[in-house]
mmCIF file of C-alpha atoms in Angstrom:
data_model
loop_
_atom_site.group_PDB
_atom_site.id
_atom_site.type_symbol
_atom_site.label_atom_id
_atom_site.label_comp_id
_atom_site.label_asym_id
_atom_site.label_seq_id
_atom_site.Cartn_x
_atom_site.Cartn_y
_atom_site.Cartn_z
ATOM 1 C CA UNK H 1 9.380 1.993 -17.214
ATOM 2 C CA UNK H 2 11.680 -0.529 -17.669
ATOM 3 C CA UNK H 3 14.717 1.414 -17.315
ATOM 4 C CA UNK H 4 13.445 2.900 -14.168
ATOM 5 C CA UNK H 5 12.465 -0.424 -12.674
ATOM 6 C CA UNK H 6 16.193 -1.800 -13.268
ATOM 7 C CA UNK H 7 18.086 0.723 -12.010
ATOM 8 C CA UNK H 8 15.966 1.518 -8.762
ATOM 9 C CA UNK H 9 15.739 -2.394 -7.930
ATOM 10 C CA UNK H 10 19.549 -2.547 -8.280
ATOM 11 C CA UNK H 11 19.654 -0.154 -5.090
ATOM 12 C CA UNK H 12 18.609 -3.646 -3.074
ATOM 13 C CA UNK H 13 21.570 -5.298 -4.401
ATOM 14 C CA UNK H 14 24.563 -3.292 -4.639
ATOM 15 C CA UNK H 15 25.357 -4.909 -1.230
ATOM 16 C CA UNK H 16 25.881 -8.362 -1.720
ATOM 17 C CA UNK H 17 29.603 -8.576 -3.605
ATOM 18 C CA UNK H 18 30.305 -6.058 -1.018
ATOM 19 C CA UNK H 19 29.618 -8.320 1.792
ATOM 20 C CA UNK H 20 33.146 -9.476 2.189
ATOM 21 C CA UNK H 21 34.502 -5.604 1.962
ATOM 22 C CA UNK H 22 32.506 -4.065 4.394
ATOM 23 C CA UNK H 23 32.962 -7.228 7.206
ATOM 24 C CA UNK H 24 36.398 -6.526 6.795
ATOM 25 C CA UNK H 25 36.119 -3.002 7.627
ATOM 26 C CA UNK H 26 34.162 -3.275 10.197
ATOM 27 C CA UNK H 27 35.716 -6.262 11.567
ATOM 28 C CA UNK H 28 32.995 -8.694 11.717
ATOM 29 C CA UNK H 29 32.889 -12.422 10.197
ATOM 30 C CA UNK H 30 31.075 -12.462 6.890
ATOM 31 C CA UNK H 31 28.420 -14.347 7.821
ATOM 32 C CA UNK H 32 27.781 -11.242 10.324
ATOM 33 C CA UNK H 33 28.527 -8.741 7.482
ATOM 34 C CA UNK H 34 25.978 -10.544 5.804
ATOM 35 C CA UNK H 35 23.196 -9.818 7.283
ATOM 36 C CA UNK H 36 22.898 -6.525 5.765
ATOM 37 C CA UNK H 37 21.526 -8.196 2.136
ATOM 38 C CA UNK H 38 18.948 -10.374 4.515
ATOM 39 C CA UNK H 39 17.640 -6.611 5.919
ATOM 40 C CA UNK H 40 17.507 -4.671 2.634
ATOM 41 C CA UNK H 41 15.273 -8.131 1.325
ATOM 42 C CA UNK H 42 13.468 -7.636 4.995
ATOM 43 C CA UNK H 43 13.370 -3.641 4.180
ATOM 44 C CA UNK H 44 12.028 -4.734 1.177
ATOM 45 C CA UNK H 45 8.746 -7.207 1.929
ATOM 46 C CA UNK H 46 7.939 -4.271 4.244
ATOM 47 C CA UNK H 47 7.391 -1.730 2.023
ATOM 48 C CA UNK H 48 5.783 -3.713 -0.347
ATOM 49 C CA UNK H 49 3.516 -4.652 2.856
ATOM 50 C CA UNK H 50 2.673 -0.971 3.640
ATOM 51 C CA UNK H 51 3.473 1.262 0.943
ATOM 52 C CA UNK H 52 2.456 -0.310 -2.128
ATOM 53 C CA UNK H 53 -0.681 -0.721 -1.617
ATOM 54 C CA UNK H 54 -1.276 2.949 -1.295
ATOM 55 C CA UNK H 55 -0.840 3.106 -5.067
ATOM 56 C CA UNK H 56 -4.764 1.987 -5.390
ATOM 57 C CA UNK H 57 -5.228 5.278 -3.151
ATOM 58 C CA UNK H 58 -2.941 8.150 -3.657
ATOM 59 C CA UNK H 59 -2.270 9.691 -6.680
ATOM 60 C CA UNK H 60 0.004 7.075 -8.651
ATOM 61 C CA UNK H 61 3.188 9.670 -10.209
ATOM 62 C CA UNK H 62 3.480 11.563 -6.747
ATOM 63 C CA UNK H 63 3.884 8.521 -4.515
ATOM 64 C CA UNK H 64 6.540 7.431 -6.804
ATOM 65 C CA UNK H 65 8.520 10.618 -7.338
ATOM 66 C CA UNK H 66 7.685 11.267 -2.945
ATOM 67 C CA UNK H 67 9.313 7.390 -2.794
ATOM 68 C CA UNK H 68 12.288 7.170 -4.539
ATOM 69 C CA UNK H 69 13.003 10.704 -3.123
ATOM 70 C CA UNK H 70 13.477 9.370 0.387
ATOM 71 C CA UNK H 71 15.490 6.762 -1.032
ATOM 72 C CA UNK H 72 18.163 8.978 -2.224
ATOM 73 C CA UNK H 73 18.702 9.974 1.739
ATOM 74 C CA UNK H 74 18.766 6.734 3.257
ATOM 75 C CA UNK H 75 21.583 5.677 -0.037
ATOM 76 C CA UNK H 76 23.774 8.652 1.104
ATOM 77 C CA UNK H 77 23.016 7.821 4.816
ATOM 78 C CA UNK H 78 24.210 3.987 3.679
ATOM 79 C CA UNK H 79 28.060 5.895 2.261
ATOM 80 C CA UNK H 80 28.493 7.857 5.685
ATOM 81 C CA UNK H 81 27.345 4.391 7.726
ATOM 82 C CA UNK H 82 30.243 4.503 10.903
ATOM 83 C CA UNK H 83 29.338 0.849 12.083
ATOM 84 C CA UNK H 84 27.632 -2.342 10.505
ATOM 85 C CA UNK H 85 24.751 -1.346 13.066
ATOM 86 C CA UNK H 86 24.012 2.027 11.521
ATOM 87 C CA UNK H 87 24.678 0.179 7.853
ATOM 88 C CA UNK H 88 22.324 -2.571 9.016
ATOM 89 C CA UNK H 89 19.351 0.139 9.909
ATOM 90 C CA UNK H 90 19.658 2.085 6.627
ATOM 91 C CA UNK H 91 19.846 -1.307 4.287
ATOM 92 C CA UNK H 92 16.297 -2.024 6.037
ATOM 93 C CA UNK H 93 15.154 1.744 5.204
ATOM 94 C CA UNK H 94 16.849 1.460 1.726
ATOM 95 C CA UNK H 95 14.686 -1.631 1.031
ATOM 96 C CA UNK H 96 11.521 -0.216 2.268
ATOM 97 C CA UNK H 97 11.860 2.880 -0.220
ATOM 98 C CA UNK H 98 13.145 0.588 -3.235
ATOM 99 C CA UNK H 99 9.545 -0.812 -3.815
ATOM 100 C CA UNK H 100 9.080 1.749 -6.451
ATOM 101 C CA UNK H 101 9.113 -1.216 -9.202
ATOM 102 C CA UNK H 102 6.277 -2.455 -7.696
ATOM 103 C CA UNK H 103 4.686 0.961 -8.121
ATOM 104 C CA UNK H 104 5.626 0.954 -11.893
ATOM 105 C CA UNK H 105 4.384 -2.593 -13.211
ATOM 106 C CA UNK H 106 1.024 -2.341 -11.412
ATOM 107 C CA UNK H 107 0.705 0.961 -13.761
ATOM 108 C CA UNK H 108 2.301 -0.062 -16.716
ATOM 109 C CA UNK H 109 -0.664 -3.033 -16.564
ATOM 110 C CA UNK H 110 -2.922 -0.361 -16.070
ATOM 111 C CA UNK H 111 -2.104 1.457 -18.943
ATOM 112 C CA UNK H 112 -1.559 -1.995 -21.455
ATOM 113 C CA UNK H 113 -3.941 -2.924 -24.015
ATOM 114 C CA UNK H 114 -5.517 -6.519 -22.258
ATOM 115 C CA UNK H 115 -3.890 -8.288 -25.441
ATOM 116 C CA UNK H 116 -0.809 -7.391 -24.532
ATOM 117 C CA UNK H 117 -0.308 -6.601 -20.814
ATOM 118 C CA UNK H 118 1.326 -9.731 -20.014
ATOM 119 C CA UNK H 119 4.264 -8.812 -22.997
ATOM 120 C CA UNK H 120 4.249 -5.411 -21.353
ATOM 121 C CA UNK H 121 4.472 -6.963 -18.312
ATOM 122 C CA UNK H 122 7.624 -8.970 -19.401
ATOM 123 C CA UNK H 123 9.277 -5.887 -20.888
ATOM 124 C CA UNK H 124 8.974 -4.114 -17.575
ATOM 125 C CA UNK H 125 10.155 -7.160 -15.926
ATOM 126 C CA UNK H 126 13.279 -7.342 -18.203
ATOM 127 C CA UNK H 127 14.600 -4.123 -16.805
ATOM 128 C CA UNK H 128 13.954 -5.122 -13.516
ATOM 129 C CA UNK H 129 15.717 -8.153 -13.888
ATOM 130 C CA UNK H 130 18.517 -6.991 -15.713
ATOM 131 C CA UNK H 131 18.784 -4.146 -13.230
ATOM 132 C CA UNK H 132 19.318 -6.995 -10.370
ATOM 133 C CA UNK H 133 21.640 -8.790 -12.324
ATOM 134 C CA UNK H 134 23.449 -6.308 -13.611
ATOM 135 C CA UNK H 135 23.612 -3.864 -10.041
ATOM 136 C CA UNK H 136 26.248 -7.006 -8.534
ATOM 137 C CA UNK H 137 28.790 -6.802 -11.626
ATOM 138 C CA UNK H 138 28.824 -2.924 -11.333
ATOM 139 C CA UNK H 139 28.964 -3.491 -7.699
ATOM 140 C CA UNK H 140 31.696 -5.746 -7.481
ATOM 141 C CA UNK H 141 33.752 -3.160 -9.968
ATOM 142 C CA UNK H 142 33.190 -0.232 -7.783
ATOM 143 C CA UNK H 143 33.959 -1.794 -4.421
ATOM 144 C CA UNK H 144 36.888 -3.262 -5.759
ATOM 145 C CA UNK H 145 37.994 -0.114 -7.251
ATOM 146 C CA UNK H 146 36.817 2.776 -5.173
ATOM 147 C CA UNK H 147 35.393 1.143 -1.888
ATOM 148 C CA UNK H 148 32.169 -0.382 -1.015
ATOM 149 C CA UNK H 149 30.875 3.737 0.484
ATOM 150 C CA UNK H 150 31.487 4.980 -3.674
ATOM 151 C CA UNK H 151 28.876 2.322 -4.585
ATOM 152 C CA UNK H 152 26.048 3.760 -2.345
ATOM 153 C CA UNK H 153 27.063 7.735 -3.261
ATOM 154 C CA UNK H 154 26.588 6.280 -6.904
ATOM 155 C CA UNK H 155 23.164 4.935 -6.334
ATOM 156 C CA UNK H 156 22.395 8.227 -4.888
ATOM 157 C CA UNK H 157 23.146 9.884 -7.753
ATOM 158 C CA UNK H 158 21.631 7.472 -10.034
ATOM 159 C CA UNK H 159 18.325 7.361 -8.225
ATOM 160 C CA UNK H 160 17.822 11.561 -7.782
ATOM 161 C CA UNK H 161 17.993 11.627 -11.353
ATOM 162 C CA UNK H 162 15.244 8.766 -11.659
ATOM 163 C CA UNK H 163 13.848 11.376 -9.338
ATOM 164 C CA UNK H 164 13.450 14.358 -12.215
ATOM 165 C CA UNK H 165 12.576 11.845 -14.995
ATOM 166 C CA UNK H 166 9.790 9.812 -13.487
ATOM 167 C CA UNK H 167 8.374 13.164 -12.839
ATOM 168 C CA UNK H 168 8.647 14.561 -15.936
ATOM 169 C CA UNK H 169 7.643 11.410 -18.192
ATOM 170 C CA UNK H 170 5.711 9.280 -16.001
ATOM 171 C CA UNK H 171 1.176 10.321 -16.932
ATOM 172 C CA UNK H 172 -0.509 11.022 -13.614
ATOM 173 C CA UNK H 173 -2.913 8.022 -12.950
ATOM 174 C CA UNK H 174 -5.834 9.229 -10.410
ATOM 175 C CA UNK H 175 -6.577 5.854 -7.629
ATOM 176 C CA UNK H 176 -10.113 4.859 -7.429
ATOM 177 C CA UNK H 177 -10.365 3.707 -4.014
ATOM 178 C CA UNK H 178 -12.179 5.648 -1.602
ATOM 179 C CA UNK H 179 -11.947 4.245 1.932
ATOM 180 C CA UNK H 180 -9.246 4.711 4.206
ATOM 181 C CA UNK H 181 -5.953 3.601 4.936
ATOM 182 C CA UNK H 182 -7.046 0.542 7.809
ATOM 183 C CA UNK H 183 -10.117 -0.427 4.989
ATOM 184 C CA UNK H 184 -7.085 -0.557 2.217
ATOM 185 C CA UNK H 185 -5.384 -2.897 4.217
ATOM 186 C CA UNK H 186 -8.213 -4.965 5.835
ATOM 187 C CA UNK H 187 -9.049 -5.537 2.127
ATOM 188 C CA UNK H 188 -6.375 -7.444 1.255
ATOM 189 C CA UNK H 189 -7.350 -10.146 3.702
ATOM 190 C CA UNK H 190 -10.454 -10.306 1.657
ATOM 191 C CA UNK H 191 -8.238 -10.576 -1.943
ATOM 192 C CA UNK H 192 -6.379 -13.072 -0.180
ATOM 193 C CA UNK H 193 -9.575 -15.001 1.222
ATOM 194 C CA UNK H 194 -11.482 -15.303 -2.170
ATOM 195 C CA UNK H 195 -8.719 -15.413 -4.778
ATOM 196 C CA UNK H 196 -6.796 -19.227 -5.248
ATOM 197 C CA UNK H 197 -4.697 -17.970 -8.051
ATOM 198 C CA UNK H 198 -3.271 -15.218 -5.685
ATOM 199 C CA UNK H 199 -2.959 -17.756 -2.698
ATOM 200 C CA UNK H 200 -0.980 -20.320 -4.964
ATOM 201 C CA UNK H 201 1.213 -17.965 -7.319
ATOM 202 C CA UNK H 202 2.269 -16.459 -4.293
ATOM 203 C CA UNK H 203 3.233 -19.861 -2.456
ATOM 204 C CA UNK H 204 5.021 -20.962 -5.486
ATOM 205 C CA UNK H 205 6.457 -17.575 -5.994
ATOM 206 C CA UNK H 206 8.159 -17.019 -2.143
ATOM 207 C CA UNK H 207 9.826 -21.152 -2.292
ATOM 208 C CA UNK H 208 11.340 -20.110 -6.259
ATOM 209 C CA UNK H 209 12.329 -16.242 -4.312
ATOM 210 C CA UNK H 210 14.019 -18.195 -1.335
ATOM 211 C CA UNK H 211 15.769 -20.145 -3.621
ATOM 212 C CA UNK H 212 16.678 -17.459 -5.476
ATOM 213 C CA UNK H 213 17.988 -15.437 -2.559
ATOM 214 C CA UNK H 214 19.305 -18.306 -0.638
ATOM 215 C CA UNK H 215 21.408 -18.623 -3.836
ATOM 216 C CA UNK H 216 23.045 -15.052 -5.187
ATOM 217 C CA UNK H 217 23.494 -14.634 -0.705
ATOM 218 C CA UNK H 218 25.757 -17.354 -0.658
ATOM 219 C CA UNK H 219 27.203 -17.027 -3.958
ATOM 220 C CA UNK H 220 29.266 -14.739 -2.968
ATOM 221 C CA UNK H 221 30.948 -16.854 0.181
ATOM 222 C CA UNK H 222 31.566 -19.521 -1.898
ATOM 223 C CA UNK H 223 33.146 -17.750 -4.785
ATOM 224 C CA UNK H 224 35.891 -15.772 -2.435
ATOM 225 C CA UNK H 225 37.158 -19.331 -1.104
ATOM 226 C CA UNK H 226 38.418 -22.189 -2.248
ATOM 227 C CA UNK H 227 38.727 -23.207 -5.013
ATOM 228 C CA UNK H 228 38.072 -19.905 -6.753
ATOM 229 C CA UNK H 229 39.446 -17.087 -4.268
ATOM 230 C CA UNK H 230 37.633 -14.793 -6.649
ATOM 231 C CA UNK H 231 37.184 -10.543 -5.488
ATOM 232 C CA UNK H 232 34.330 -8.807 -5.404
ATOM 233 C CA UNK H 233 34.725 -7.419 -8.796
ATOM 234 C CA UNK H 234 35.517 -10.707 -10.320
ATOM 235 C CA UNK H 235 32.519 -12.360 -8.835
ATOM 236 C CA UNK H 236 30.371 -9.293 -10.254
ATOM 237 C CA UNK H 237 30.804 -10.710 -13.753
ATOM 238 C CA UNK H 238 28.941 -13.552 -12.688
ATOM 239 C CA UNK H 239 25.804 -11.239 -12.798
ATOM 240 C CA UNK H 240 26.484 -10.718 -17.033
ATOM 241 C CA UNK H 241 25.544 -14.587 -16.816
ATOM 242 C CA UNK H 242 22.206 -14.128 -15.785
ATOM 243 C CA UNK H 243 21.156 -11.550 -18.178
ATOM 244 C CA UNK H 244 20.162 -14.143 -20.292
ATOM 245 C CA UNK H 245 17.330 -14.942 -18.265
ATOM 246 C CA UNK H 246 16.097 -11.819 -18.122
ATOM 247 C CA UNK H 247 16.401 -11.535 -21.887
ATOM 248 C CA UNK H 248 13.455 -13.888 -22.301
ATOM 249 C CA UNK H 249 10.959 -12.209 -19.822
ATOM 250 C CA UNK H 250 8.693 -10.476 -22.739
ATOM 251 C CA UNK H 251 8.500 -14.180 -24.383
ATOM 252 C CA UNK H 252 7.165 -15.739 -21.821
ATOM 253 C CA UNK H 253 4.775 -12.859 -21.368
ATOM 254 C CA UNK H 254 3.800 -13.182 -24.485
ATOM 255 C CA UNK H 255 3.335 -16.934 -24.459
ATOM 256 C CA UNK H 256 0.880 -15.841 -21.102
ATOM 257 C CA UNK H 257 -0.811 -13.535 -23.831
ATOM 258 C CA UNK H 258 -1.680 -16.564 -25.877
ATOM 259 C CA UNK H 259 -2.529 -19.495 -23.898
ATOM 260 C CA UNK H 260 -2.230 -20.879 -19.870
ATOM 261 C CA UNK H 261 0.874 -18.839 -18.104
ATOM 262 C CA UNK H 262 0.225 -21.844 -15.734
ATOM 263 C CA UNK H 263 2.435 -24.432 -17.742
ATOM 264 C CA UNK H 264 5.266 -21.640 -18.044
ATOM 265 C CA UNK H 265 5.460 -21.837 -14.550
ATOM 266 C CA UNK H 266 5.842 -25.892 -13.880
ATOM 267 C CA UNK H 267 8.808 -25.540 -16.600
ATOM 268 C CA UNK H 268 10.049 -22.577 -15.019
ATOM 269 C CA UNK H 269 10.287 -24.543 -11.789
ATOM 270 C CA UNK H 270 11.805 -27.807 -13.375
ATOM 271 C CA UNK H 271 14.476 -25.453 -14.916
ATOM 272 C CA UNK H 272 15.461 -23.582 -11.583
ATOM 273 C CA UNK H 273 15.394 -27.558 -9.547
ATOM 274 C CA UNK H 274 18.044 -28.751 -12.401
ATOM 275 C CA UNK H 275 20.416 -25.175 -11.841
ATOM 276 C CA UNK H 276 20.798 -26.432 -8.168
ATOM 277 C CA UNK H 277 21.798 -30.149 -9.430
ATOM 278 C CA UNK H 278 24.116 -28.508 -11.676
ATOM 279 C CA UNK H 279 25.670 -26.287 -8.477
ATOM 280 C CA UNK H 280 26.109 -29.278 -6.407
ATOM 281 C CA UNK H 281 27.668 -31.213 -8.349
ATOM 282 C CA UNK H 282 29.814 -28.938 -10.791
ATOM 283 C CA UNK H 283 29.935 -26.042 -8.350
ATOM 284 C CA UNK H 284 33.699 -25.906 -7.666
ATOM 285 C CA UNK H 285 33.929 -24.841 -11.681
ATOM 286 C CA UNK H 286 33.267 -21.994 -13.722
ATOM 287 C CA UNK H 287 31.610 -23.533 -16.710
ATOM 288 C CA UNK H 288 29.228 -25.267 -13.772
ATOM 289 C CA UNK H 289 28.535 -22.017 -12.086
ATOM 290 C CA UNK H 290 27.558 -19.947 -15.225
ATOM 291 C CA UNK H 291 25.516 -23.044 -16.786
ATOM 292 C CA UNK H 292 23.890 -22.835 -13.525
ATOM 293 C CA UNK H 293 23.178 -19.142 -13.284
ATOM 294 C CA UNK H 294 22.081 -18.876 -16.442
ATOM 295 C CA UNK H 295 19.340 -21.697 -15.935
ATOM 296 C CA UNK H 296 18.388 -20.752 -12.356
ATOM 297 C CA UNK H 297 17.010 -16.912 -13.541
ATOM 298 C CA UNK H 298 15.769 -18.328 -16.597
ATOM 299 C CA UNK H 299 13.290 -20.375 -14.702
ATOM 300 C CA UNK H 300 13.163 -17.953 -12.070
ATOM 301 C CA UNK H 301 11.738 -15.411 -14.759
ATOM 302 C CA UNK H 302 10.007 -17.975 -16.552
ATOM 303 C CA UNK H 303 7.806 -18.812 -12.515
ATOM 304 C CA UNK H 304 7.497 -15.006 -11.570
ATOM 305 C CA UNK H 305 6.617 -13.420 -15.209
ATOM 306 C CA UNK H 306 3.896 -15.967 -15.549
ATOM 307 C CA UNK H 307 2.650 -15.535 -11.883
ATOM 308 C CA UNK H 308 2.649 -11.867 -12.153
ATOM 309 C CA UNK H 309 0.400 -11.941 -15.492
ATOM 310 C CA UNK H 310 -2.310 -14.354 -13.751
ATOM 311 C CA UNK H 311 -2.547 -11.908 -10.782
ATOM 312 C CA UNK H 312 -2.425 -8.566 -12.831
ATOM 313 C CA UNK H 313 -5.580 -10.132 -14.489
ATOM 314 C CA UNK H 314 -8.004 -10.403 -11.298
ATOM 315 C CA UNK H 315 -9.340 -7.529 -10.252
ATOM 316 C CA UNK H 316 -8.167 -4.646 -12.268
ATOM 317 C CA UNK H 317 -9.087 -2.179 -10.035
ATOM 318 C CA UNK H 318 -7.119 -4.008 -6.877
ATOM 319 C CA UNK H 319 -3.762 -4.228 -8.988
ATOM 320 C CA UNK H 320 -1.915 -3.015 -5.832
ATOM 321 C CA UNK H 321 -3.463 -4.755 -3.540
ATOM 322 C CA UNK H 322 -2.973 -7.765 -5.199
ATOM 323 C CA UNK H 323 0.504 -6.760 -6.291
ATOM 324 C CA UNK H 324 1.235 -6.429 -2.680
ATOM 325 C CA UNK H 325 -0.034 -9.269 -1.220
ATOM 326 C CA UNK H 326 1.919 -11.204 -4.226
ATOM 327 C CA UNK H 327 5.336 -9.631 -3.758
ATOM 328 C CA UNK H 328 5.155 -9.144 -0.200
ATOM 329 C CA UNK H 329 5.169 -13.161 0.388
ATOM 330 C CA UNK H 330 7.557 -13.640 -2.265
ATOM 331 C CA UNK H 331 10.222 -11.397 -0.632
ATOM 332 C CA UNK H 332 9.495 -12.407 2.936
ATOM 333 C CA UNK H 333 10.220 -15.899 0.630
ATOM 334 C CA UNK H 334 13.819 -13.911 -0.120
ATOM 335 C CA UNK H 335 14.497 -12.923 2.806
ATOM 336 C CA UNK H 336 14.092 -15.960 4.442
ATOM 337 C CA UNK H 337 16.311 -17.589 1.938
ATOM 338 C CA UNK H 338 18.965 -15.343 2.427
ATOM 339 C CA UNK H 339 18.894 -15.967 6.460
ATOM 340 C CA UNK H 340 19.013 -19.388 6.172
ATOM 341 C CA UNK H 341 21.220 -19.542 3.019
ATOM 342 C CA UNK H 342 23.636 -18.097 5.398
ATOM 343 C CA UNK H 343 22.971 -20.329 8.239
ATOM 344 C CA UNK H 344 22.945 -23.357 6.140
ATOM 345 C CA UNK H 345 26.746 -22.048 4.820
ATOM 346 C CA UNK H 346 28.016 -21.580 8.444
ATOM 347 C CA UNK H 347 27.199 -25.390 8.943
ATOM 348 C CA UNK H 348 27.341 -27.101 5.774
ATOM 349 C CA UNK H 349 28.647 -25.328 3.656
ATOM 350 C CA UNK H 350 27.977 -25.337 -0.396
ATOM 351 C CA UNK H 351 26.747 -28.756 -0.190
ATOM 352 C CA UNK H 352 24.004 -27.823 2.280
ATOM 353 C CA UNK H 353 23.388 -24.538 0.181
ATOM 354 C CA UNK H 354 22.139 -26.749 -3.199
ATOM 355 C CA UNK H 355 20.233 -29.616 -0.832
ATOM 356 C CA UNK H 356 18.720 -26.554 0.649
ATOM 357 C CA UNK H 357 17.638 -25.084 -2.637
ATOM 358 C CA UNK H 358 16.789 -28.035 -3.793
ATOM 359 C CA UNK H 359 14.547 -28.622 -1.272
ATOM 360 C CA UNK H 360 12.606 -25.525 -1.875
ATOM 361 C CA UNK H 361 12.059 -25.959 -5.463
ATOM 362 C CA UNK H 362 10.651 -29.248 -4.027
ATOM 363 C CA UNK H 363 8.220 -27.706 -2.084
ATOM 364 C CA UNK H 364 6.974 -25.471 -4.900
ATOM 365 C CA UNK H 365 6.282 -28.449 -6.914
ATOM 366 C CA UNK H 366 4.752 -30.260 -4.771
ATOM 367 C CA UNK H 367 2.439 -27.146 -3.999
ATOM 368 C CA UNK H 368 2.018 -26.727 -7.920
ATOM 369 C CA UNK H 369 0.666 -30.418 -8.256
ATOM 370 C CA UNK H 370 -1.274 -30.201 -5.006
ATOM 371 C CA UNK H 371 -3.326 -27.232 -6.167
ATOM 372 C CA UNK H 372 -3.573 -28.509 -10.101
ATOM 373 C CA UNK H 373 -7.593 -29.684 -9.961
ATOM 374 C CA UNK H 374 -8.521 -26.592 -7.589
ATOM 375 C CA UNK H 375 -6.777 -23.634 -9.880
ATOM 376 C CA UNK H 376 -5.909 -24.727 -13.103
ATOM 377 C CA UNK H 377 -9.315 -26.411 -13.877
ATOM 378 C CA UNK H 378 -11.217 -24.222 -11.929
ATOM 379 C CA UNK H 379 -9.819 -20.776 -13.139
ATOM 380 C CA UNK H 380 -9.104 -20.486 -16.546
ATOM 381 C CA UNK H 381 -6.286 -18.421 -15.499
#
């Protein structure tokens, strides 16, 4: 499951180191070409909202395999794109169908023993985050050696192979929801209304993801300019620095099983804020960027895994819908962070990006503090 989540979620991020190459081929400014990262993230958020809830209604393995087949088709269409408009549309659809990891995570939580759920979620999340991070490194090298279209062809082949593996290996898990799609979607509003932990976790995560998306979208532009002047393969290597953060996920999940995961969220927010302070003061140095990236992903992973463990424990029979609300809000944050990042970059450069990222984290801290009495003391989660 960790392997499948990592390789499928990578489809969303392959485009990021390729922005400069894609912009040159289609003859558009880099800030315009960078919008494909926004469309991919937006598609992912839409897929989370409209497709993931079906996991509480459909047989889970069948939905996972069918959705992966759609991803393969849209990756091929991206490789064949003849204009930026066509690539933008296919990027949206790649994002919308690459929600399979968010179908696998509730399945893992369903199969896991209660006393090990946090640790198992952390293991699967490690695979997911490593996929996100290494996707940029792989994409940078493939793009530099074979061209940006080759990356989409290779991604299509990988997803096709995973489709077969999941069909053969994943267990069949029937659903328990007896209503129709409309009632399924309406029930999420009830969950939002009745679950303060869900509201808090989703909002804090959205702001953290916004900072995450803002950084990784603009980092490519920052490293391709002075004083670095790096190419796509060199930029992709910075994804390796973030793997250290991904490896901590099982440890964070194990801690969540033994104590209050909300404590890890506070520390995670502080670490992410510190990373943007480093980017601001030392963003013109390789060492500053590397250390900042390690801290960014370490903190983001701490916040995300801890929040996810809390959310999955709320109502076991509604995990897909809980995950839908939580992850949809989170990736709307990522999409807006990417879009805001491009806007800020065009007007205030790297300095503006760092200040904006720190602002997102300050807002997350404010919500974390304001909801302490209402959530942390009244809810044991």
